[in-house]
XYZ file of C-alpha atoms in Angstrom:
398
model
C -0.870 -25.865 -28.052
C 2.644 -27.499 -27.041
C 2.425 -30.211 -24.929
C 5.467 -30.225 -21.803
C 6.635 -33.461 -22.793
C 6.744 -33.338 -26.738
C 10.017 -34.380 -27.921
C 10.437 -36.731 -25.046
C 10.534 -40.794 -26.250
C 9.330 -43.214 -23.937
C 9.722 -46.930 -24.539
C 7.318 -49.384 -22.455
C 8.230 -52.597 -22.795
C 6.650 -53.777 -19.703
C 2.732 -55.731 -19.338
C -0.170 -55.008 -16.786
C -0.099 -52.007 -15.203
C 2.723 -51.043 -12.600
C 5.638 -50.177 -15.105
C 3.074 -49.354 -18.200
C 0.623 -47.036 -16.259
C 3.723 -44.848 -15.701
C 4.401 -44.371 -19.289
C 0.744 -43.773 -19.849
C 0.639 -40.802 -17.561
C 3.891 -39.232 -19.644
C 1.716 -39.829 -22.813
C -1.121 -37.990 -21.327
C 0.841 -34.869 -21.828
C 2.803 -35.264 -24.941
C 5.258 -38.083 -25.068
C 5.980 -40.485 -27.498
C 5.303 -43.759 -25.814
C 6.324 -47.095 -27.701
C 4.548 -49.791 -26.338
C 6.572 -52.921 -27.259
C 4.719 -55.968 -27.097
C 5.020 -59.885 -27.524
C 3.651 -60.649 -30.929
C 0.840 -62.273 -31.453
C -0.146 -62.361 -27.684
C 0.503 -58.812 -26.631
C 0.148 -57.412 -23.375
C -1.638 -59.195 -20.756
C -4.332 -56.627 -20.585
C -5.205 -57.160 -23.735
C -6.853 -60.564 -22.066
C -8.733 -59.282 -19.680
C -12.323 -58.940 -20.181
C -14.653 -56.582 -21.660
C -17.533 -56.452 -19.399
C -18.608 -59.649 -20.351
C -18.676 -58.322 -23.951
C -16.771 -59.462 -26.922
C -14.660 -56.752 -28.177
C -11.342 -54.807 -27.102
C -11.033 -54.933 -23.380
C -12.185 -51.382 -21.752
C -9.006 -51.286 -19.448
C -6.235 -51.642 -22.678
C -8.493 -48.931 -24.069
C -8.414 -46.606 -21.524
C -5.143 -47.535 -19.592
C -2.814 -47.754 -22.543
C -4.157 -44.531 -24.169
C -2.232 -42.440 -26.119
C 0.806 -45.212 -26.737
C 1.891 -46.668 -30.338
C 1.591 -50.468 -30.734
C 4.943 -52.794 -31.874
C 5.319 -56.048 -31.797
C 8.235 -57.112 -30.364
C 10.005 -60.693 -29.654
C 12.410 -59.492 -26.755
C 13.474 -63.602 -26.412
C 14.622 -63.487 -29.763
C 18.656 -62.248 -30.339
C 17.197 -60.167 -33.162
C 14.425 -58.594 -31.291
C 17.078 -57.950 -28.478
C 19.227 -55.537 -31.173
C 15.861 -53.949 -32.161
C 15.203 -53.007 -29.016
C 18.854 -51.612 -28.429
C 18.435 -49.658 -31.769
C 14.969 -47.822 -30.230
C 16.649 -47.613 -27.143
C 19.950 -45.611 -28.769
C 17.036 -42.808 -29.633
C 14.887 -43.127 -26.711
C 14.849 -41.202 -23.457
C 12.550 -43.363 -20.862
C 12.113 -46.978 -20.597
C 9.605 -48.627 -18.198
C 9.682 -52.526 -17.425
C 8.192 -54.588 -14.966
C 10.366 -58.089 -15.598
C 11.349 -60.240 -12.410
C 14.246 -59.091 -11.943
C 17.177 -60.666 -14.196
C 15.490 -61.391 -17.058
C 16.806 -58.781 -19.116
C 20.041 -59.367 -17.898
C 19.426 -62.999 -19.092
C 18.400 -61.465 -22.584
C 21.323 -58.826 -23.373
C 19.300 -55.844 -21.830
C 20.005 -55.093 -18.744
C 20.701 -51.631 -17.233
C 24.571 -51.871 -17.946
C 24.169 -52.680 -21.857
C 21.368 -50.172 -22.256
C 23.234 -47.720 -20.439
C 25.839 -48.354 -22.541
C 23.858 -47.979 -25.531
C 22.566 -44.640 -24.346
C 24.413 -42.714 -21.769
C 21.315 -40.264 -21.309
C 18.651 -43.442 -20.727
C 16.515 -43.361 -17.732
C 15.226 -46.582 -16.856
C 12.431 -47.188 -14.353
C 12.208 -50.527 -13.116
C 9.444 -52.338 -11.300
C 8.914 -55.387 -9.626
C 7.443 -56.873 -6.697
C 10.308 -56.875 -4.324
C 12.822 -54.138 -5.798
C 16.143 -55.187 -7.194
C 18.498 -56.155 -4.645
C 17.479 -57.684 -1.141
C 16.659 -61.053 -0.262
C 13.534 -61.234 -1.684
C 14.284 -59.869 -4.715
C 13.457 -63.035 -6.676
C 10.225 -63.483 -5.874
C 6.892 -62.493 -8.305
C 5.084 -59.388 -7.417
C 1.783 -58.692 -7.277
C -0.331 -55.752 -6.305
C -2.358 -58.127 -3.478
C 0.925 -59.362 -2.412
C 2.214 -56.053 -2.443
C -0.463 -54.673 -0.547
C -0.417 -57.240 2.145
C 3.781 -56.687 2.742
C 3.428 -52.656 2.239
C 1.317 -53.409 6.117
C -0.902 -51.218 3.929
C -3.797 -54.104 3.834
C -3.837 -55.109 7.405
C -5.290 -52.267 9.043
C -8.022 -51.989 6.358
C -11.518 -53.300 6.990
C -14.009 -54.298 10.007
C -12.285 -55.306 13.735
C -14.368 -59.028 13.372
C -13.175 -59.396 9.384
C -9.997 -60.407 8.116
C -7.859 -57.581 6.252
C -9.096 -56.205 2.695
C -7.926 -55.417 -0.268
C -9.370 -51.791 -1.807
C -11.306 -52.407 -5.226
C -8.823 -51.623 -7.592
C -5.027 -52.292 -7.869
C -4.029 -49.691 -5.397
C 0.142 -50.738 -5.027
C 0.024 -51.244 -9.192
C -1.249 -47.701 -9.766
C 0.614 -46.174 -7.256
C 3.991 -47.709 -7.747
C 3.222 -46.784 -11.745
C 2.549 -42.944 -10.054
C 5.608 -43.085 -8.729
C 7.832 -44.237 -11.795
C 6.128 -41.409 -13.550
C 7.014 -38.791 -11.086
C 10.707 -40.546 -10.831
C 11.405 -40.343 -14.454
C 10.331 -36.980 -14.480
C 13.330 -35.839 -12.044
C 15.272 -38.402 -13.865
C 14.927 -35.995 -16.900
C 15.231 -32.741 -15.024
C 18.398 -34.005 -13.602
C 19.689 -34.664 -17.338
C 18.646 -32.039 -19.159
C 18.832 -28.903 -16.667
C 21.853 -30.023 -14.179
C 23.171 -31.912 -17.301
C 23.596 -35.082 -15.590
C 23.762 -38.557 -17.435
C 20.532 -40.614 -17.753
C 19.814 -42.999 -14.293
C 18.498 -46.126 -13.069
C 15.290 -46.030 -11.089
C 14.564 -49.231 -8.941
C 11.070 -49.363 -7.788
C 9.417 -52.425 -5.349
C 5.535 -52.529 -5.409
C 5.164 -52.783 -2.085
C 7.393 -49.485 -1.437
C 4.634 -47.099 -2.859
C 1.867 -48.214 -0.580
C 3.922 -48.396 2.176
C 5.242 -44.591 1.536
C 1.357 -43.509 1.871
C 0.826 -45.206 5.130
C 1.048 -42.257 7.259
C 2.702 -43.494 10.775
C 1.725 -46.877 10.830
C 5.476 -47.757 11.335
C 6.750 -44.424 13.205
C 3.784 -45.438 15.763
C 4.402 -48.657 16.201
C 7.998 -47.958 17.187
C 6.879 -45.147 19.766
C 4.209 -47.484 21.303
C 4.921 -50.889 20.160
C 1.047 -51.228 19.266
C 0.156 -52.132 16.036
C -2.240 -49.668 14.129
C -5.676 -52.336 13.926
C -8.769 -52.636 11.613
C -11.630 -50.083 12.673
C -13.767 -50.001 9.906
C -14.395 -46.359 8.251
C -13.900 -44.843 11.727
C -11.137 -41.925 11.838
C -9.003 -42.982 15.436
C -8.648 -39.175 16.115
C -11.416 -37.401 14.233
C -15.009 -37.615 15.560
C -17.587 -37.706 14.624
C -16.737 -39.088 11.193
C -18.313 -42.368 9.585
C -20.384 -43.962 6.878
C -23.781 -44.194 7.440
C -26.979 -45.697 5.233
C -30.161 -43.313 4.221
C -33.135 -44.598 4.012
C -33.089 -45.333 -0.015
C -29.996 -47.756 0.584
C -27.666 -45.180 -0.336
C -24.236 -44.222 2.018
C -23.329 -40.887 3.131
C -19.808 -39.776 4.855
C -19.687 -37.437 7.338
C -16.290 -35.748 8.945
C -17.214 -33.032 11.602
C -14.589 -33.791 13.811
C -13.700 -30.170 14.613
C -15.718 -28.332 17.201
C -17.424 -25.628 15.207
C -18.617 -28.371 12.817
C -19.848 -30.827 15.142
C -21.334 -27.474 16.482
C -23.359 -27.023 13.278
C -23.764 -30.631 12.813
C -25.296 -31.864 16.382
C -27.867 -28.606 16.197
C -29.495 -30.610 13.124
C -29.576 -33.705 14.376
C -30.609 -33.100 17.912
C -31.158 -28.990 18.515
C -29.499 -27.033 21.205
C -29.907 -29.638 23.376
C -27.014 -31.423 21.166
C -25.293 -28.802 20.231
C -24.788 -27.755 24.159
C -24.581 -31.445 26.144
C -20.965 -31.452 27.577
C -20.392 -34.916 27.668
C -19.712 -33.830 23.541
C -18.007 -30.438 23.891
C -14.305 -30.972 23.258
C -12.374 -33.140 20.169
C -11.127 -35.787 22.598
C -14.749 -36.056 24.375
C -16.285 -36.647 20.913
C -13.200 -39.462 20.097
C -14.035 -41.182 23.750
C -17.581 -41.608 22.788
C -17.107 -42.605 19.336
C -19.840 -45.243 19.433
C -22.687 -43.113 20.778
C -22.055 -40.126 18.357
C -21.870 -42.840 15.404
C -25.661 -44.124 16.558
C -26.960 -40.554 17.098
C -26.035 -39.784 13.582
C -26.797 -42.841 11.634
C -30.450 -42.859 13.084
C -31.423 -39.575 12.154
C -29.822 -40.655 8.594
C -31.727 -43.884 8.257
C -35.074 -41.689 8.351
C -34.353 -39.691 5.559
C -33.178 -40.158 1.504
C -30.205 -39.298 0.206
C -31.104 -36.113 -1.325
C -32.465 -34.574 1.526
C -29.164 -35.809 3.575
C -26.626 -34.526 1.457
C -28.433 -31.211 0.889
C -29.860 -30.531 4.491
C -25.804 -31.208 5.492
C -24.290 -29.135 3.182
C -26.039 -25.943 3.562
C -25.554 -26.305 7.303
C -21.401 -26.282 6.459
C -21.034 -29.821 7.168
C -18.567 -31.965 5.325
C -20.468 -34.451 3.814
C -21.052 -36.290 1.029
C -22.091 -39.648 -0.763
C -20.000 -42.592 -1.899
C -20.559 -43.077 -5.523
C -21.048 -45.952 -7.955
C -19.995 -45.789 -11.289
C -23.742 -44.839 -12.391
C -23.876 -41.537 -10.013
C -20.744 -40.240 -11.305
C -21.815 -40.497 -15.137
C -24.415 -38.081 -13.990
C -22.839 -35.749 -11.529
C -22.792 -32.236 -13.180
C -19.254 -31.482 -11.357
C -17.305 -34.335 -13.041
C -18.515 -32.731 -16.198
C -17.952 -29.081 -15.449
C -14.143 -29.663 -14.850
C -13.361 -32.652 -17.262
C -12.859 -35.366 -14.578
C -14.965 -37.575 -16.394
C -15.061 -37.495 -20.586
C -16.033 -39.357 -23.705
C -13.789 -40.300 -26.362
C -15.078 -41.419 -29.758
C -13.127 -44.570 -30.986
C -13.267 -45.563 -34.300
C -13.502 -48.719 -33.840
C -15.263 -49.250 -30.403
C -17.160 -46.019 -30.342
C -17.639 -43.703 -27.154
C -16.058 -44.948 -24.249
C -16.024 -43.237 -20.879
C -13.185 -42.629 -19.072
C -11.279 -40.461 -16.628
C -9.856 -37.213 -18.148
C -6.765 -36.036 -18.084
C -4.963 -35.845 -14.679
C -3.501 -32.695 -13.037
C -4.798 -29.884 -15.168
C -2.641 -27.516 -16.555
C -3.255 -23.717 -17.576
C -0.589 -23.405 -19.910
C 0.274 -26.562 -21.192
C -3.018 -29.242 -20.838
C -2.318 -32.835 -21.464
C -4.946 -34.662 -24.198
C -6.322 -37.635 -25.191
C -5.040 -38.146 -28.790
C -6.565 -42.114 -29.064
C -7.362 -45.226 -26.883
C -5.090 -48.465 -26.709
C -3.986 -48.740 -29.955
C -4.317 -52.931 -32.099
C -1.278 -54.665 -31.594
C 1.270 -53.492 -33.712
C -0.588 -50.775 -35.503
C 2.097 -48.477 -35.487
C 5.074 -50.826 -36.383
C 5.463 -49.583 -40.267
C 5.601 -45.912 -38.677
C 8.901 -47.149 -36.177
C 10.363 -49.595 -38.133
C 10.114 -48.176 -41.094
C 9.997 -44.387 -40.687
C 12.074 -44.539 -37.565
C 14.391 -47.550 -37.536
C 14.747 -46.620 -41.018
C 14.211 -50.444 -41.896
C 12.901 -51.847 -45.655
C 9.652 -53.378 -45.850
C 11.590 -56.265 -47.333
C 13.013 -56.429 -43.853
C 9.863 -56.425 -41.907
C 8.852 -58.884 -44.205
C 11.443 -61.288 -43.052
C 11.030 -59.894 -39.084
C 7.512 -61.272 -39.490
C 7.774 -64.153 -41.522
C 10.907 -65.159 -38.430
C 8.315 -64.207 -35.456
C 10.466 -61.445 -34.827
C 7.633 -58.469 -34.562
């Protein structure tokens, strides 16, 4: 089965994960991603950890899926015109430089858009490219923190924290994916030439915070740290059972709490007026929270989740890594698969990401050895001689 994006060429010649992510999603469905990297060192994901293990680290595996490995020395004049060759038959590139180094190395958006007219070019960095910060390193805690993302996040007596994972790198990388997709309908259905995309990390998280900013500016108050409590949505909260696992709850609307306060407390509950309306419930906040998380604390998680849901109340657990490899839903719809490696075996990972009836993206391998596919560009695509690799490797040019 065709995938949508087979024909399209995608060169990544960025590291980490908010300009390379964004080529990874395009390979999830059928592009050809180049992933050009420093020889000898590679990309820096390449040195993170595995787990404590020795081995290929689990995040190049499953991050840089589906991309073909080429070494690359982009400091290097040579390396510079081998990069303008792939990029005269390319139609994406992703980078995530501080802004002027390519322009310091022959490749910035002017030469490659001279090269190819019908380029798009996503670029990332921690500050965008113009503006008067534009010069300074990015990174997705530092973007978090500026986004105003960060500060409202944790307990009222903590400081502000930072979610698990690289939220502003992912997102920002979502974002370049989505933007070279217009990019490309632009060019190839309105026939437009091939565009520049400028992308700050900070810009993506701060796109997903709601009204922080349109709030402030109506009341002048900033939006502050309340823990896992909704400010206009009670009762909702996270709440312990009695086998030390956590349980959300969001029965904010009346019919809910309706169904929800006749379990935990009988008519009674269900009836007491000092509860009746949405903004009664928000008002008393603290009360509901205690109501609820005592009659959770005397029961197990099984019993909570199950005695909730067939009562029609949203609920449901927060999940470590070992629940999820077990939960019979992540199977059913492919959320969670296996992929045999050659050379590292089965590794878990998350499947493939929307689903498509027509036209399903697919796993084709993990992150591929550094360079492992340079004899299949170079040679088969650049059209080069292996007595010219030769001499490209011997010179620490790939």
């Amino acid at each position: 089965m065709a995938k949508p994006l087979e024909g399209i060429r995608v060169l990544d010649i960025g590291t980490l994960l908010a300009g390379p992510w964004g080529a990874t999603l395009l390979g999830d469905f059928g592009a050809e991603v180049i992933k050009v990297e420093q020889p000898d060192t590679g990309d820096s994901l390449r040195g993170a950890k595995k787990d404590g293990e020795p081995g290929t680290p689990l995040n190049w595996l499953i991050d840089s899926r589906n991309k073909k490995s080429v070494t690359l020395n982009l400091r290097s004049s040579k390396g510079q015109e081998i990069l303008r060759e792939l990029v005269a038959i390319s139609d994406v590139l992703f980078e995530n430089f501080t802004p002027g180094t390519l322009e310091k190395w022959g490749l910035g958006w002017e030469t490659l858009h001279e090269v190819n007219p019908n380029l798009i070019m996503v670029r990332v960095s921690g500050y965008g490219q113009t503006g008067p910060y534009s010069d300074r390193p990015g990174y997705d805690r530092i973007a978090l923190g500026f986004s105003g993302y960060m500060y409202p996040t944790g307990f009222p007596d903590r400081y502000p924290v930072r979610p698990a994972f690289a939220t502003a790198d992912y997102n920002t990388a979502t974002f370049g994916a989505y933007a070279a997709m217009l990019a490309l309908y632009a060019r190839d259905v309105n026939q437009e030439a091939g565009q520049l995309i400028d992308l700050a990390l900070y810009e993506a998280p701060f796109r997903i915070s709601s009204n922080l900013i349109a709030s402030w500016n109506a009341t002048g108050k900033n939006r502050e740290r309340i823990g896992n409590r909704n400010p206009g949505f009670s009762p909702a909260g996270t709440f312990e059972t009695s086998d030390k696992r956590y349980v959300q709850i969001a029965a904010g609307g009346d019919n809910v709490w309706q169904r929800l306060a006749k379990i935990i407390g009988g008519e009674t509950l269900a009836e007491d007026i000092r509860y009746k309306t949405s903004r009664d419930r928000i008002k008393r906040s603290d009360e509901l929270e205690q109501l609820i998380g005592n009659w959770i604390a005397e029961r197990d998680f099984a019993e909570v989740e199950q005695t909730l849901i067939e009562a029609g109340v949203p609920a449901g657990g927060i999940l470590r890594a070992s629940d999820i490899a077990e939960d019979p839903h992540y199977r059913e719809r492919a959320s969670l698969i296996e992929f045999e490696d050659p050379v590292n075996g089965k590794i878990a990972m998350p499947g493939i990401i929307p689903k498509l009836s027509q036209t399903p993206g697919e796993v084709k391998w993990t992150g591929p050895t550094l360079g492992a596919h340079n004899k299949e560009i170079y040679e088969d695509l650049l059209n080069k001689t292996k007595k010219e690799l030769e001499a490209l490797q011997k010179e620490g040019i790939i």
